PDB file of N, CA and C in Angstrom:
ATOM      1  N   MET A   1      80.008 256.542  -4.099  1.00 76.00           N
ATOM      2  CA  MET A   1      80.979 256.448  -5.107  1.00 76.00           C
ATOM      3  C   MET A   1      81.426 254.915  -5.415  1.00 76.00           C
ATOM      4  N   PRO A   2      81.461 254.572  -6.723  1.00 86.00           N
ATOM      5  CA  PRO A   2      81.745 253.115  -7.005  1.00 86.00           C
ATOM      6  C   PRO A   2      83.008 252.658  -6.447  1.00 86.00           C
ATOM      7  N   GLU A   3      83.083 251.431  -6.122  1.00 92.00           N
ATOM      8  CA  GLU A   3      84.344 250.835  -5.577  1.00 92.00           C
ATOM      9  C   GLU A   3      84.895 249.882  -6.621  1.00 92.00           C
ATOM     10  N   TYR A   4      86.108 249.718  -6.680  1.00 95.00           N
ATOM     11  CA  TYR A   4      86.872 248.914  -7.565  1.00 95.00           C
ATOM     12  C   TYR A   4      87.961 248.156  -6.790  1.00 95.00           C
ATOM     13  N   LEU A   5      88.201 246.896  -7.224  1.00 95.00           N
ATOM     14  CA  LEU A   5      89.224 246.092  -6.601  1.00 95.00           C
ATOM     15  C   LEU A   5      90.364 245.896  -7.710  1.00 95.00           C
ATOM     16  N   VAL A   6      91.570 246.317  -7.467  1.00 97.00           N
ATOM     17  CA  VAL A   6      92.623 246.210  -8.460  1.00 97.00           C
ATOM     18  C   VAL A   6      93.460 244.895  -7.940  1.00 97.00           C
ATOM     19  N   LEU A   7      93.421 243.875  -8.746  1.00 97.00           N
ATOM     20  CA  LEU A   7      94.291 242.739  -8.301  1.00 97.00           C
ATOM     21  C   LEU A   7      95.479 242.605  -9.076  1.00 97.00           C
ATOM     22  N   MET A   8      96.594 242.248  -8.446  1.00 97.00           N
ATOM     23  CA  MET A   8      97.953 242.372  -8.979  1.00 97.00           C
ATOM     24  C   MET A   8      98.718 240.987  -8.821  1.00 97.00           C
ATOM     25  N   LYS A   9      99.429 240.533  -9.930  1.00 97.00           N
ATOM     26  CA  LYS A   9     100.380 239.511  -9.717  1.00 97.00           C
ATOM     27  C   LYS A   9     101.783 240.241  -9.713  1.00 97.00           C
ATOM     28  N   LEU A  10     102.631 239.679  -8.866  1.00 96.00           N
ATOM     29  CA  LEU A  10     104.020 240.314  -8.667  1.00 96.00           C
ATOM     30  C   LEU A  10     105.123 239.361  -8.954  1.00 96.00           C
ATOM     31  N   ASN A  11     106.132 239.897  -9.498  1.00 96.00           N
ATOM     32  CA  ASN A  11     107.310 239.133  -9.717  1.00 96.00           C
ATOM     33  C   ASN A  11     107.889 238.679  -8.305  1.00 96.00           C
ATOM     34  N   PRO A  12     108.001 237.336  -8.199  1.00 94.00           N
ATOM     35  CA  PRO A  12     108.365 236.852  -6.812  1.00 94.00           C
ATOM     36  C   PRO A  12     109.719 237.320  -6.262  1.00 94.00           C
ATOM     37  N   GLY A  13     110.531 237.775  -7.101  1.00 95.00           N
ATOM     38  CA  GLY A  13     111.876 238.387  -6.629  1.00 95.00           C
ATOM     39  C   GLY A  13     111.733 239.937  -6.209  1.00 95.00           C
ATOM     40  N   LYS A  14     110.608 240.484  -6.532  1.00 95.00           N
ATOM     41  CA  LYS A  14     110.388 241.820  -6.103  1.00 95.00           C
ATOM     42  C   LYS A  14     109.246 242.127  -5.171  1.00 95.00           C
ATOM     43  N   ILE A  15     108.793 241.133  -4.614  1.00 92.00           N
ATOM     44  CA  ILE A  15     107.525 241.236  -3.792  1.00 92.00           C
ATOM     45  C   ILE A  15     107.657 242.331  -2.718  1.00 92.00           C
ATOM     46  N   VAL A  16     108.756 242.282  -1.956  1.00 93.00           N
ATOM     47  CA  VAL A  16     108.961 243.078  -0.777  1.00 93.00           C
ATOM     48  C   VAL A  16     109.099 244.616  -1.290  1.00 93.00           C
ATOM     49  N   ASP A  17     109.832 244.774  -2.417  1.00 95.00           N
ATOM     50  CA  ASP A  17     109.904 246.150  -2.885  1.00 95.00           C
ATOM     51  C   ASP A  17     108.585 246.687  -3.344  1.00 95.00           C
ATOM     52  N   THR A  18     107.851 245.783  -4.186  1.00 95.00           N
ATOM     53  CA  THR A  18     106.572 246.286  -4.821  1.00 95.00           C
ATOM     54  C   THR A  18     105.614 246.564  -3.656  1.00 95.00           C
ATOM     55  N   LEU A  19     105.532 245.762  -2.642  1.00 93.00           N
ATOM     56  CA  LEU A  19     104.564 245.963  -1.381  1.00 93.00           C
ATOM     57  C   LEU A  19     104.928 247.237  -0.833  1.00 93.00           C
ATOM     58  N   GLY A  20     106.248 247.590  -0.666  1.00 94.00           N
ATOM     59  CA  GLY A  20     106.627 248.810   0.097  1.00 94.00           C
ATOM     60  C   GLY A  20     106.143 249.978  -0.824  1.00 94.00           C
ATOM     61  N   ASP A  21     106.229 249.848  -2.249  1.00 95.00           N
ATOM     62  CA  ASP A  21     105.786 250.985  -3.039  1.00 95.00           C
ATOM     63  C   ASP A  21     104.278 251.198  -2.930  1.00 95.00           C
ATOM     64  N   ILE A  22     103.639 250.137  -2.888  1.00 95.00           N
ATOM     65  CA  ILE A  22     102.122 250.147  -2.780  1.00 95.00           C
ATOM     66  C   ILE A  22     101.721 250.924  -1.512  1.00 95.00           C
ATOM     67  N   ARG A  23     102.534 250.535  -0.316  1.00 93.00           N
ATOM     68  CA  ARG A  23     102.133 251.009   0.940  1.00 93.00           C
ATOM     69  C   ARG A  23     102.459 252.564   0.963  1.00 93.00           C
ATOM     70  N   LYS A  24     103.348 253.007   0.238  1.00 95.00           N
ATOM     71  CA  LYS A  24     103.817 254.511   0.109  1.00 95.00           C
ATOM     72  C   LYS A  24     102.921 255.286  -0.793  1.00 95.00           C
ATOM     73  N   MET A  25     101.976 254.636  -1.505  1.00 95.00           N
ATOM     74  CA  MET A  25     101.070 255.348  -2.348  1.00 95.00           C
ATOM     75  C   MET A  25     100.311 256.312  -1.647  1.00 95.00           C
ATOM     76  N   GLU A  26      99.967 257.394  -2.252  1.00 95.00           N
ATOM     77  CA  GLU A  26      99.156 258.536  -1.598  1.00 95.00           C
ATOM     78  C   GLU A  26      97.701 258.075  -1.475  1.00 95.00           C
ATOM     79  N   ASP A  27      96.918 258.833  -0.571  1.00 95.00           N
ATOM     80  CA  ASP A  27      95.596 258.400  -0.339  1.00 95.00           C
ATOM     81  C   ASP A  27      94.813 258.809  -1.669  1.00 95.00           C
ATOM     82  N   LYS A  28      95.134 259.800  -2.349  1.00 96.00           N
ATOM     83  CA  LYS A  28      94.563 260.192  -3.515  1.00 96.00           C
ATOM     84  C   LYS A  28      95.582 260.205  -4.697  1.00 96.00           C
ATOM     85  N   PRO A  29      95.916 259.024  -5.294  1.00 95.00           N
ATOM     86  CA  PRO A  29      97.006 258.848  -6.199  1.00 95.00           C
ATOM     87  C   PRO A  29      96.728 259.589  -7.504  1.00 95.00           C
ATOM     88  N   VAL A  30      95.488 259.814  -7.983  1.00 95.00           N
ATOM     89  CA  VAL A  30      95.131 260.586  -9.177  1.00 95.00           C
ATOM     90  C   VAL A  30      93.778 261.222  -8.854  1.00 95.00           C
ATOM     91  N   SER A  31      93.517 262.187  -9.543  1.00 94.00           N
ATOM     92  CA  SER A  31      92.264 262.944  -9.369  1.00 94.00           C
ATOM     93  C   SER A  31      91.038 261.994  -9.475  1.00 94.00           C
ATOM     94  N   GLY A  32      90.123 262.188  -8.455  1.00 95.00           N
ATOM     95  CA  GLY A  32      88.935 261.335  -8.580  1.00 95.00           C
ATOM     96  C   GLY A  32      89.086 259.930  -8.017  1.00 95.00           C
ATOM     97  N   VAL A  33      90.279 259.542  -7.498  1.00 96.00           N
ATOM     98  CA  VAL A  33      90.410 258.179  -6.970  1.00 96.00           C
ATOM     99  C   VAL A  33      90.846 258.314  -5.507  1.00 96.00           C
ATOM    100  N   ASP A  34      90.198 257.588  -4.699  1.00 96.00           N
ATOM    101  CA  ASP A  34      90.583 257.464  -3.242  1.00 96.00           C
ATOM    102  C   ASP A  34      91.074 256.093  -2.945  1.00 96.00           C
ATOM    103  N   LEU A  35      92.346 255.882  -2.532  1.00 96.00           N
ATOM    104  CA  LEU A  35      92.822 254.592  -2.156  1.00 96.00           C
ATOM    105  C   LEU A  35      92.230 254.233  -0.660  1.00 96.00           C
ATOM    106  N   CYS A  36      91.525 253.166  -0.585  1.00 94.00           N
ATOM    107  CA  CYS A  36      90.889 252.693   0.624  1.00 94.00           C
ATOM    108  C   CYS A  36      91.922 251.962   1.414  1.00 94.00           C
ATOM    109  N   TYR A  37      92.472 250.734   0.834  1.00 93.00           N
ATOM    110  CA  TYR A  37      93.417 250.028   1.487  1.00 93.00           C
ATOM    111  C   TYR A  37      93.954 249.014   0.536  1.00 93.00           C
ATOM    112  N   SER A  38      95.230 248.405   0.867  1.00 94.00           N
ATOM    113  CA  SER A  38      95.724 247.281   0.075  1.00 94.00           C
ATOM    114  C   SER A  38      95.697 246.089   1.060  1.00 94.00           C
ATOM    115  N   MET A  39      95.822 244.890   0.318  1.00 94.00           N
ATOM    116  CA  MET A  39      95.930 243.655   1.161  1.00 94.00           C
ATOM    117  C   MET A  39      96.650 242.651   0.367  1.00 94.00           C
ATOM    118  N   ASN A  40      97.331 241.764   1.195  1.00 92.00           N
ATOM    119  CA  ASN A  40      98.018 240.520   0.527  1.00 92.00           C
ATOM    120  C   ASN A  40      97.049 239.482   0.328  1.00 92.00           C
ATOM    121  N   ILE A  41      97.059 238.762  -0.789  1.00 92.00           N
ATOM    122  CA  ILE A  41      96.216 237.713  -1.144  1.00 92.00           C
ATOM    123  C   ILE A  41      97.012 236.495  -1.365  1.00 92.00           C
ATOM    124  N   PHE A  42      96.504 235.362  -0.858  1.00 90.00           N
ATOM    125  CA  PHE A  42      97.204 234.048  -1.222  1.00 90.00           C
ATOM    126  C   PHE A  42      96.324 233.296  -2.210  1.00 90.00           C
ATOM    127  N   GLY A  43      97.032 232.871  -3.194  1.00 91.00           N
ATOM    128  CA  GLY A  43      96.283 232.265  -4.337  1.00 91.00           C
ATOM    129  C   GLY A  43      96.866 232.722  -5.705  1.00 91.00           C
ATOM    130  N   ALA A  44      95.916 232.801  -6.613  1.00 94.00           N
ATOM    131  CA  ALA A  44      96.272 233.291  -7.925  1.00 94.00           C
ATOM    132  C   ALA A  44      96.846 234.691  -8.078  1.00 94.00           C
ATOM    133  N   TRP A  45      96.336 235.546  -7.149  1.00 96.00           N
ATOM    134  CA  TRP A  45      96.786 236.919  -7.244  1.00 96.00           C
ATOM    135  C   TRP A  45      97.604 237.151  -5.825  1.00 96.00           C
ATOM    136  N   ASP A  46      98.413 238.121  -5.928  1.00 96.00           N
ATOM    137  CA  ASP A  46      99.326 238.416  -4.854  1.00 96.00           C
ATOM    138  C   ASP A  46      98.858 239.553  -4.003  1.00 96.00           C
ATOM    139  N   VAL A  47      98.330 240.553  -4.642  1.00 96.00           N
ATOM    140  CA  VAL A  47      98.071 241.843  -3.902  1.00 96.00           C
ATOM    141  C   VAL A  47      96.706 242.327  -4.426  1.00 96.00           C
ATOM    142  N   GLY A  48      95.906 242.967  -3.571  1.00 96.00           N
ATOM    143  CA  GLY A  48      94.654 243.661  -3.973  1.00 96.00           C
ATOM    144  C   GLY A  48      94.745 245.115  -3.456  1.00 96.00           C
ATOM    145  N   ILE A  49      94.148 246.020  -4.276  1.00 96.00           N
ATOM    146  CA  ILE A  49      93.945 247.366  -3.795  1.00 96.00           C
ATOM    147  C   ILE A  49      92.472 247.714  -3.985  1.00 96.00           C
ATOM    148  N   TRP A  50      91.831 248.167  -2.934  1.00 95.00           N
ATOM    149  CA  TRP A  50      90.525 248.624  -2.872  1.00 95.00           C
ATOM    150  C   TRP A  50      90.504 250.208  -3.157  1.00 95.00           C
ATOM    151  N   ILE A  51      89.744 250.649  -4.202  1.00 96.00           N
ATOM    152  CA  ILE A  51      89.695 252.103  -4.387  1.00 96.00           C
ATOM    153  C   ILE A  51      88.248 252.522  -4.643  1.00 96.00           C
ATOM    154  N   ASN A  52      88.093 253.704  -4.426  1.00 93.00           N
ATOM    155  CA  ASN A  52      86.726 254.430  -4.871  1.00 93.00           C
ATOM    156  C   ASN A  52      87.116 255.426  -5.926  1.00 93.00           C
ATOM    157  N   ALA A  53      86.315 255.451  -6.867  1.00 93.00           N
ATOM    158  CA  ALA A  53      86.423 256.401  -8.046  1.00 93.00           C
ATOM    159  C   ALA A  53      85.204 256.937  -8.477  1.00 93.00           C
ATOM    160  N   THR A  54      85.104 258.173  -8.954  1.00 89.00           N
ATOM    161  CA  THR A  54      83.852 258.706  -9.431  1.00 89.00           C
ATOM    162  C   THR A  54      83.457 258.091 -10.852  1.00 89.00           C
ATOM    163  N   ASN A  55      84.488 257.609 -11.608  1.00 90.00           N
ATOM    164  CA  ASN A  55      84.061 257.017 -12.872  1.00 90.00           C
ATOM    165  C   ASN A  55      85.172 256.132 -13.406  1.00 90.00           C
ATOM    166  N   SER A  56      84.945 255.351 -14.380  1.00 91.00           N
ATOM    167  CA  SER A  56      85.868 254.255 -14.851  1.00 91.00           C
ATOM    168  C   SER A  56      87.008 254.973 -15.557  1.00 91.00           C
ATOM    169  N   SER A  57      86.871 256.019 -16.008  1.00 94.00           N
ATOM    170  CA  SER A  57      88.080 256.682 -16.773  1.00 94.00           C
ATOM    171  C   SER A  57      89.121 257.018 -15.711  1.00 94.00           C
ATOM    172  N   GLU A  58      88.698 257.434 -14.512  1.00 95.00           N
ATOM    173  CA  GLU A  58      89.627 257.686 -13.518  1.00 95.00           C
ATOM    174  C   GLU A  58      90.455 256.439 -13.055  1.00 95.00           C
ATOM    175  N   VAL A  59      89.752 255.397 -12.991  1.00 95.00           N
ATOM    176  CA  VAL A  59      90.214 254.061 -12.604  1.00 95.00           C
ATOM    177  C   VAL A  59      91.267 253.645 -13.587  1.00 95.00           C
ATOM    178  N   LEU A  60      91.026 253.830 -14.947  1.00 95.00           N
ATOM    179  CA  LEU A  60      91.979 253.608 -16.037  1.00 95.00           C
ATOM    180  C   LEU A  60      93.113 254.320 -15.908  1.00 95.00           C
ATOM    181  N   GLU A  61      92.914 255.663 -15.545  1.00 96.00           N
ATOM    182  CA  GLU A  61      94.163 256.480 -15.327  1.00 96.00           C
ATOM    183  C   GLU A  61      94.967 256.032 -14.187  1.00 96.00           C
ATOM    184  N   PHE A  62      94.427 255.599 -13.015  1.00 97.00           N
ATOM    185  CA  PHE A  62      95.093 255.093 -11.885  1.00 97.00           C
ATOM    186  C   PHE A  62      95.873 253.917 -12.170  1.00 97.00           C
ATOM    187  N   VAL A  63      95.192 252.976 -12.937  1.00 97.00           N
ATOM    188  CA  VAL A  63      95.922 251.651 -13.294  1.00 97.00           C
ATOM    189  C   VAL A  63      97.094 251.965 -14.278  1.00 97.00           C
ATOM    190  N   GLN A  64      96.695 252.847 -15.280  1.00 96.00           N
ATOM    191  CA  GLN A  64      97.855 253.090 -16.292  1.00 96.00           C
ATOM    192  C   GLN A  64      98.945 253.896 -15.715  1.00 96.00           C
ATOM    193  N   LYS A  65      98.690 254.865 -14.892  1.00 95.00           N
ATOM    194  CA  LYS A  65      99.825 255.871 -14.442  1.00 95.00           C
ATOM    195  C   LYS A  65     100.491 255.360 -13.060  1.00 95.00           C
ATOM    196  N   LYS A  66      99.744 254.749 -12.201  1.00 96.00           N
ATOM    197  CA  LYS A  66     100.282 254.308 -10.968  1.00 96.00           C
ATOM    198  C   LYS A  66     100.601 253.028 -10.798  1.00 96.00           C
ATOM    199  N   VAL A  67      99.605 251.984 -11.138  1.00 97.00           N
ATOM    200  CA  VAL A  67      99.773 250.601 -10.860  1.00 97.00           C
ATOM    201  C   VAL A  67     100.831 249.894 -11.866  1.00 97.00           C
ATOM    202  N   LYS A  68     100.433 250.125 -13.121  1.00 95.00           N
ATOM    203  CA  LYS A  68     101.228 249.616 -14.191  1.00 95.00           C
ATOM    204  C   LYS A  68     102.665 249.890 -14.169  1.00 95.00           C
ATOM    205  N   ASN A  69     103.101 251.105 -13.581  1.00 93.00           N
ATOM    206  CA  ASN A  69     104.413 251.514 -13.448  1.00 93.00           C
ATOM    207  C   ASN A  69     105.168 250.974 -12.216  1.00 93.00           C
ATOM    208  N   LEU A  70     104.427 250.404 -11.327  1.00 95.00           N
ATOM    209  CA  LEU A  70     105.094 249.802 -10.126  1.00 95.00           C
ATOM    210  C   LEU A  70     106.150 248.723 -10.615  1.00 95.00           C
ATOM    211  N   ASN A  71     107.317 248.749 -10.126  1.00 94.00           N
ATOM    212  CA  ASN A  71     108.361 247.754 -10.343  1.00 94.00           C
ATOM    213  C   ASN A  71     107.902 246.487  -9.713  1.00 94.00           C
ATOM    214  N   GLY A  72     107.835 245.461 -10.522  1.00 96.00           N
ATOM    215  CA  GLY A  72     107.542 244.139 -10.017  1.00 96.00           C
ATOM    216  C   GLY A  72     106.091 243.701 -10.418  1.00 96.00           C
ATOM    217  N   VAL A  73     105.143 244.470 -10.918  1.00 97.00           N
ATOM    218  CA  VAL A  73     103.883 244.090 -11.244  1.00 97.00           C
ATOM    219  C   VAL A  73     103.999 243.424 -12.617  1.00 97.00           C
ATOM    220  N   THR A  74     103.429 242.195 -12.641  1.00 96.00           N
ATOM    221  CA  THR A  74     103.480 241.378 -13.890  1.00 96.00           C
ATOM    222  C   THR A  74     102.070 241.241 -14.517  1.00 96.00           C
ATOM    223  N   ASP A  75     101.025 241.378 -13.828  1.00 97.00           N
ATOM    224  CA  ASP A  75      99.618 241.314 -14.350  1.00 97.00           C
ATOM    225  C   ASP A  75      98.646 242.030 -13.322  1.00 97.00           C
ATOM    226  N   ILE A  76      97.719 242.683 -14.129  1.00 97.00           N
ATOM    227  CA  ILE A  76      96.711 243.416 -13.424  1.00 97.00           C
ATOM    228  C   ILE A  76      95.293 243.035 -13.859  1.00 97.00           C
ATOM    229  N   TYR A  77      94.395 243.018 -13.042  1.00 96.00           N
ATOM    230  CA  TYR A  77      93.013 242.773 -13.235  1.00 96.00           C
ATOM    231  C   TYR A  77      92.129 243.664 -12.353  1.00 96.00           C
ATOM    232  N   THR A  78      91.275 244.547 -12.996  1.00 95.00           N
ATOM    233  CA  THR A  78      90.508 245.486 -12.341  1.00 95.00           C
ATOM    234  C   THR A  78      88.976 245.029 -12.368  1.00 95.00           C
ATOM    235  N   VAL A  79      88.437 244.967 -11.098  1.00 93.00           N
ATOM    236  CA  VAL A  79      87.064 244.427 -10.943  1.00 93.00           C
ATOM    237  C   VAL A  79      86.120 245.580 -10.334  1.00 93.00           C
ATOM    238  N   PRO A  80      85.175 246.067 -11.132  1.00 91.00           N
ATOM    239  CA  PRO A  80      84.223 247.074 -10.585  1.00 91.00           C
ATOM    240  C   PRO A  80      83.286 246.365  -9.620  1.00 91.00           C
ATOM    241  N   THR A  81      83.078 246.878  -8.434  1.00 87.00           N
ATOM    242  CA  THR A  81      82.204 246.333  -7.411  1.00 87.00           C
ATOM    243  C   THR A  81      81.110 247.221  -7.023  1.00 87.00           C
ATOM    244  N   PHE A  82      80.189 246.748  -6.227  1.00 75.00           N
ATOM    245  CA  PHE A  82      79.251 247.655  -5.678  1.00 75.00           C
ATOM    246  C   PHE A  82      78.845 247.070  -4.240  1.00 75.00           C
ATOM    247  N   PRO A  83      78.475 248.051  -3.411  1.00 67.00           N
ATOM    248  CA  PRO A  83      78.155 247.746  -2.118  1.00 67.00           C
ATOM    249  C   PRO A  83      76.780 246.729  -2.050  1.00 67.00           C
ATOM    250  N   HIS A  84      76.723 245.752  -1.126  1.00 62.00           N
ATOM    251  CA  HIS A  84      75.569 244.928  -1.004  1.00 62.00           C
ATOM    252  C   HIS A  84      74.423 245.685  -0.447  1.00 62.00           C
ATOM    253  N   GLY A  85      74.627 246.549   0.336  1.00 60.00           N
ATOM    254  CA  GLY A  85      73.537 247.359   1.020  1.00 60.00           C
ATOM    255  C   GLY A  85      73.166 246.605   2.249  1.00 60.00           C
ATOM    256  N   ASN A  86      73.981 245.564   2.662  1.00 53.00           N
ATOM    257  CA  ASN A  86      73.730 244.926   3.909  1.00 53.00           C
ATOM    258  C   ASN A  86      74.331 245.673   4.986  1.00 53.00           C
ATOM    259  N   SER A  87      73.675 245.826   6.118  1.00 51.00           N
ATOM    260  CA  SER A  87      74.267 246.579   7.189  1.00 51.00           C
ATOM    261  C   SER A  87      74.359 245.460   8.361  1.00 51.00           C
ATOM    262  N   THR A  88      75.191 245.902   9.343  1.00 47.00           N
ATOM    263  CA  THR A  88      75.345 244.926  10.561  1.00 47.00           C
ATOM    264  C   THR A  88      73.954 244.793  11.178  1.00 47.00           C
ATOM    265  N   LYS A  89      73.606 243.661  11.427  1.00 49.00           N
ATOM    266  CA  LYS A  89      72.289 243.479  12.188  1.00 49.00           C
ATOM    267  C   LYS A  89      72.525 243.415  13.600  1.00 49.00           C
ATOM    268  N   ASN A  90      71.860 244.325  14.224  1.00 50.00           N
ATOM    269  CA  ASN A  90      71.967 244.275  15.781  1.00 50.00           C
ATOM    270  C   ASN A  90      71.037 243.410  16.484  1.00 50.00           C
ATOM    271  N   ALA A  91      71.352 242.718  17.493  1.00 50.00           N
ATOM    272  CA  ALA A  91      70.318 241.866  18.187  1.00 50.00           C
ATOM    273  C   ALA A  91      69.409 242.818  18.825  1.00 50.00           C
ATOM    274  N   LYS A  92      68.197 242.298  18.945  1.00 55.00           N
ATOM    275  CA  LYS A  92      67.154 243.090  19.704  1.00 55.00           C
ATOM    276  C   LYS A  92      67.462 242.941  21.121  1.00 55.00           C
ATOM    277  N   PRO A  93      67.303 244.034  21.847  1.00 55.00           N
ATOM    278  CA  PRO A  93      67.454 244.013  23.390  1.00 55.00           C
ATOM    279  C   PRO A  93      66.506 242.991  23.960  1.00 55.00           C
ATOM    280  N   SER A  94      66.947 242.184  24.936  1.00 54.00           N
ATOM    281  CA  SER A  94      66.013 241.312  25.571  1.00 54.00           C
ATOM    282  C   SER A  94      64.906 242.074  26.427  1.00 54.00           C
ATOM    283  N   GLU A  95      63.849 241.532  26.547  1.00 48.00           N
ATOM    284  CA  GLU A  95      62.868 242.325  27.271  1.00 48.00           C
ATOM    285  C   GLU A  95      62.699 241.823  28.757  1.00 48.00           C
TER     286      GLU A  95
END
């Protein structure tokens, strides 16, 4: 399932409330979208949400119906991503 990163800028006066609303979001906020986790970001963006979605129209629905309506969100940027295919490399046992 494709992965997406939804980046958000927040109103500084509403950060605590907005973060609380993000943390209360359902694991499946809209059909076809699974919320993986959210994170605080230091820099140009304030918060990121990793999601899995079966297609981009479901991501658009999530952003328009859930993220855009969060009180305190001032800007949103959605980034489609894909796994690198890298797995953790295990050291070979010593002989």
